[in-house]
Amino acid sequence: NAGVMQNPRHLVRRRGQEARLRCSPVKGHSHVYWYRQLPEEGLKFMVYLQKENIIDESGMPKERFSAEFPKEGPSILRIQQVVRGDSAAYFCASSPQGGQGANEQFFGPGTRLTVL
Amino acid sequence: SQKIEQNSEALNIQEGKTATLTCNYTNYSPAYLQWYRQDPGRGPVFLLLIRENEKEKRKERLKVTFDTTLKQSLFHITASQPADSATYLCAKRTYKYIFGTGTRLKVLA
């Protein structure tokens, strides 16, 4: 029974390149959340998606960042023209229900992005 | 804006003692609070959820309290062990999840 899967686990990019982070939620979960974490800091909410819809992207920078969760396939967090400040751990989480339901989130192992 | 505040200083305690971690929130009380554990290099793992109408919740050596007057939740680990050493995160959910910065706990053998 697989949990949340993220790949790659480590990603190295040079400034100006694109980074694509993938997340496969727990089977049957239709709600996905992306977070960013810097060393010694907490999880910062970026975006909340439901299948084919972006529910809340208030934590995601308006430029260079985009996210999708298609009907088929994993959720993708895309960072264009990466800069050194994008270096961080990016975590994906899924839950079976959205809204304000009392649901725990299941987290993936994270993707550690390093921008050279 | 809504905030979750946790003591960012590390907490060191002796094995066998009770560790108590604090989570304070601003603005209105959430319907519930969640506690997660995070180990270095890993994603958070859910531990406990407590609803606003529950004063206390227990799970094995873990206990969580929720005081809506103080706008505070306390997380206790009794009979602590070195394996309990980790960062503990508090989170509340309004529409999205808001996490605190976490408190790093180190249990000394």
Short mmCIF file of N, CA and C in Angstrom, two decimals, chain A residues 7-52:
data_model
loop_
_atom_site.label_atom_id
_atom_site.label_comp_id
_atom_site.label_asym_id
_atom_site.label_seq_id
_atom_site.Cartn_x
_atom_site.Cartn_y
_atom_site.Cartn_z
N ASN A 7 9.18 12.29 -6.81
CA ASN A 7 10.44 12.12 -7.53
C ASN A 7 10.73 13.33 -8.38
N PRO A 8 12.01 13.63 -8.57
CA PRO A 8 13.12 12.91 -7.95
C PRO A 8 13.29 13.26 -6.48
N ARG A 9 14.08 12.52 -5.77
CA ARG A 9 14.34 12.85 -4.37
C ARG A 9 15.33 14.01 -4.27
N HIS A 10 16.25 14.05 -5.19
CA HIS A 10 17.22 15.14 -5.24
C HIS A 10 17.28 15.65 -6.67
N LEU A 11 17.33 16.96 -6.79
CA LEU A 11 17.36 17.57 -8.12
C LEU A 11 18.33 18.74 -8.09
N VAL A 12 19.25 18.72 -9.00
CA VAL A 12 20.22 19.80 -9.11
C VAL A 12 20.00 20.51 -10.44
N ARG A 13 19.87 21.81 -10.37
CA ARG A 13 19.67 22.61 -11.57
C ARG A 13 20.60 23.83 -11.52
N ARG A 14 20.94 24.31 -12.69
CA ARG A 14 21.70 25.55 -12.78
C ARG A 14 20.71 26.70 -12.92
N ARG A 15 21.17 27.85 -12.52
CA ARG A 15 20.31 29.04 -12.63
C ARG A 15 19.77 29.18 -14.05
N GLY A 16 18.48 29.46 -14.15
CA GLY A 16 17.87 29.65 -15.45
C GLY A 16 17.21 28.40 -16.03
N GLN A 17 17.52 27.24 -15.45
CA GLN A 17 16.90 26.01 -15.96
C GLN A 17 15.51 25.83 -15.34
N GLU A 18 14.84 24.81 -15.80
CA GLU A 18 13.51 24.50 -15.26
C GLU A 18 13.60 23.30 -14.32
N ALA A 19 12.80 23.33 -13.29
CA ALA A 19 12.71 22.18 -12.37
C ALA A 19 11.28 21.66 -12.40
N ARG A 20 11.17 20.33 -12.51
CA ARG A 20 9.85 19.69 -12.48
C ARG A 20 9.84 18.67 -11.35
N LEU A 21 8.93 18.87 -10.43
CA LEU A 21 8.82 18.00 -9.27
C LEU A 21 7.50 17.24 -9.39
N ARG A 22 7.57 15.93 -9.16
CA ARG A 22 6.39 15.09 -9.34
C ARG A 22 5.92 14.51 -8.03
N CYS A 23 4.62 14.36 -7.93
CA CYS A 23 4.02 13.82 -6.71
C CYS A 23 2.86 12.90 -7.07
N SER A 24 2.94 11.66 -6.61
CA SER A 24 1.82 10.73 -6.76
C SER A 24 1.18 10.56 -5.39
N PRO A 25 -0.07 10.97 -5.22
CA PRO A 25 -0.70 10.90 -3.91
C PRO A 25 -1.05 9.46 -3.53
N VAL A 26 -1.47 9.31 -2.30
CA VAL A 26 -1.98 8.02 -1.85
C VAL A 26 -3.14 7.63 -2.77
N LYS A 27 -3.20 6.35 -3.11
CA LYS A 27 -4.25 5.89 -4.02
C LYS A 27 -5.62 6.22 -3.44
N GLY A 28 -6.43 6.87 -4.26
CA GLY A 28 -7.76 7.24 -3.81
C GLY A 28 -7.86 8.66 -3.26
N HIS A 29 -6.72 9.29 -3.01
CA HIS A 29 -6.74 10.68 -2.53
C HIS A 29 -6.82 11.63 -3.73
N SER A 30 -7.73 12.57 -3.63
CA SER A 30 -7.89 13.50 -4.75
C SER A 30 -7.47 14.92 -4.39
N HIS A 31 -6.89 15.10 -3.19
CA HIS A 31 -6.48 16.43 -2.74
C HIS A 31 -4.98 16.42 -2.50
N VAL A 32 -4.29 17.34 -3.13
CA VAL A 32 -2.84 17.42 -3.05
C VAL A 32 -2.41 18.82 -2.61
N TYR A 33 -1.39 18.84 -1.78
CA TYR A 33 -0.85 20.10 -1.26
C TYR A 33 0.65 20.10 -1.50
N TRP A 34 1.17 21.25 -1.85
CA TRP A 34 2.62 21.40 -1.99
C TRP A 34 3.11 22.40 -0.94
N TYR A 35 4.24 22.06 -0.33
CA TYR A 35 4.87 22.90 0.68
C TYR A 35 6.34 23.07 0.34
N ARG A 36 6.88 24.14 0.86
CA ARG A 36 8.31 24.40 0.72
C ARG A 36 8.89 24.54 2.12
N GLN A 37 10.08 23.99 2.30
CA GLN A 37 10.73 24.06 3.60
C GLN A 37 12.19 24.42 3.44
N LEU A 38 12.57 25.49 4.10
CA LEU A 38 13.98 25.88 4.15
C LEU A 38 14.58 25.32 5.43
N PRO A 39 15.91 25.12 5.47
CA PRO A 39 16.54 24.59 6.69
C PRO A 39 16.16 25.41 7.91
N GLU A 40 15.84 24.72 8.98
CA GLU A 40 15.49 25.33 10.25
C GLU A 40 14.20 26.15 10.19
N GLU A 41 13.43 25.97 9.15
CA GLU A 41 12.16 26.68 9.06
C GLU A 41 11.01 25.69 8.94
N GLY A 42 9.82 26.19 9.14
CA GLY A 42 8.64 25.35 9.05
C GLY A 42 8.20 25.15 7.62
N LEU A 43 7.12 24.43 7.48
CA LEU A 43 6.54 24.18 6.17
C LEU A 43 5.72 25.39 5.73
N LYS A 44 6.01 25.85 4.54
CA LYS A 44 5.27 26.99 4.00
C LYS A 44 4.33 26.49 2.92
N PHE A 45 3.07 26.72 3.12
CA PHE A 45 2.07 26.31 2.15
C PHE A 45 2.29 27.02 0.82
N MET A 46 2.19 26.26 -0.26
CA MET A 46 2.32 26.86 -1.59
C MET A 46 1.00 26.80 -2.35
N VAL A 47 0.49 25.58 -2.53
CA VAL A 47 -0.69 25.43 -3.38
C VAL A 47 -1.46 24.19 -2.97
N TYR A 48 -2.77 24.28 -3.18
CA TYR A 48 -3.69 23.19 -2.86
C TYR A 48 -4.47 22.89 -4.14
N LEU A 49 -4.43 21.62 -4.55
CA LEU A 49 -5.09 21.23 -5.79
C LEU A 49 -6.01 20.05 -5.56
N GLN A 50 -7.06 20.05 -6.34
CA GLN A 50 -7.90 18.89 -6.45
C GLN A 50 -7.81 18.47 -7.91
N LYS A 51 -8.20 17.27 -8.21
CA LYS A 51 -8.07 16.79 -9.58
C LYS A 51 -8.53 17.84 -10.60
N GLU A 52 -7.59 18.25 -11.44
CA GLU A 52 -7.81 19.18 -12.54
C GLU A 52 -8.15 20.60 -12.09
#
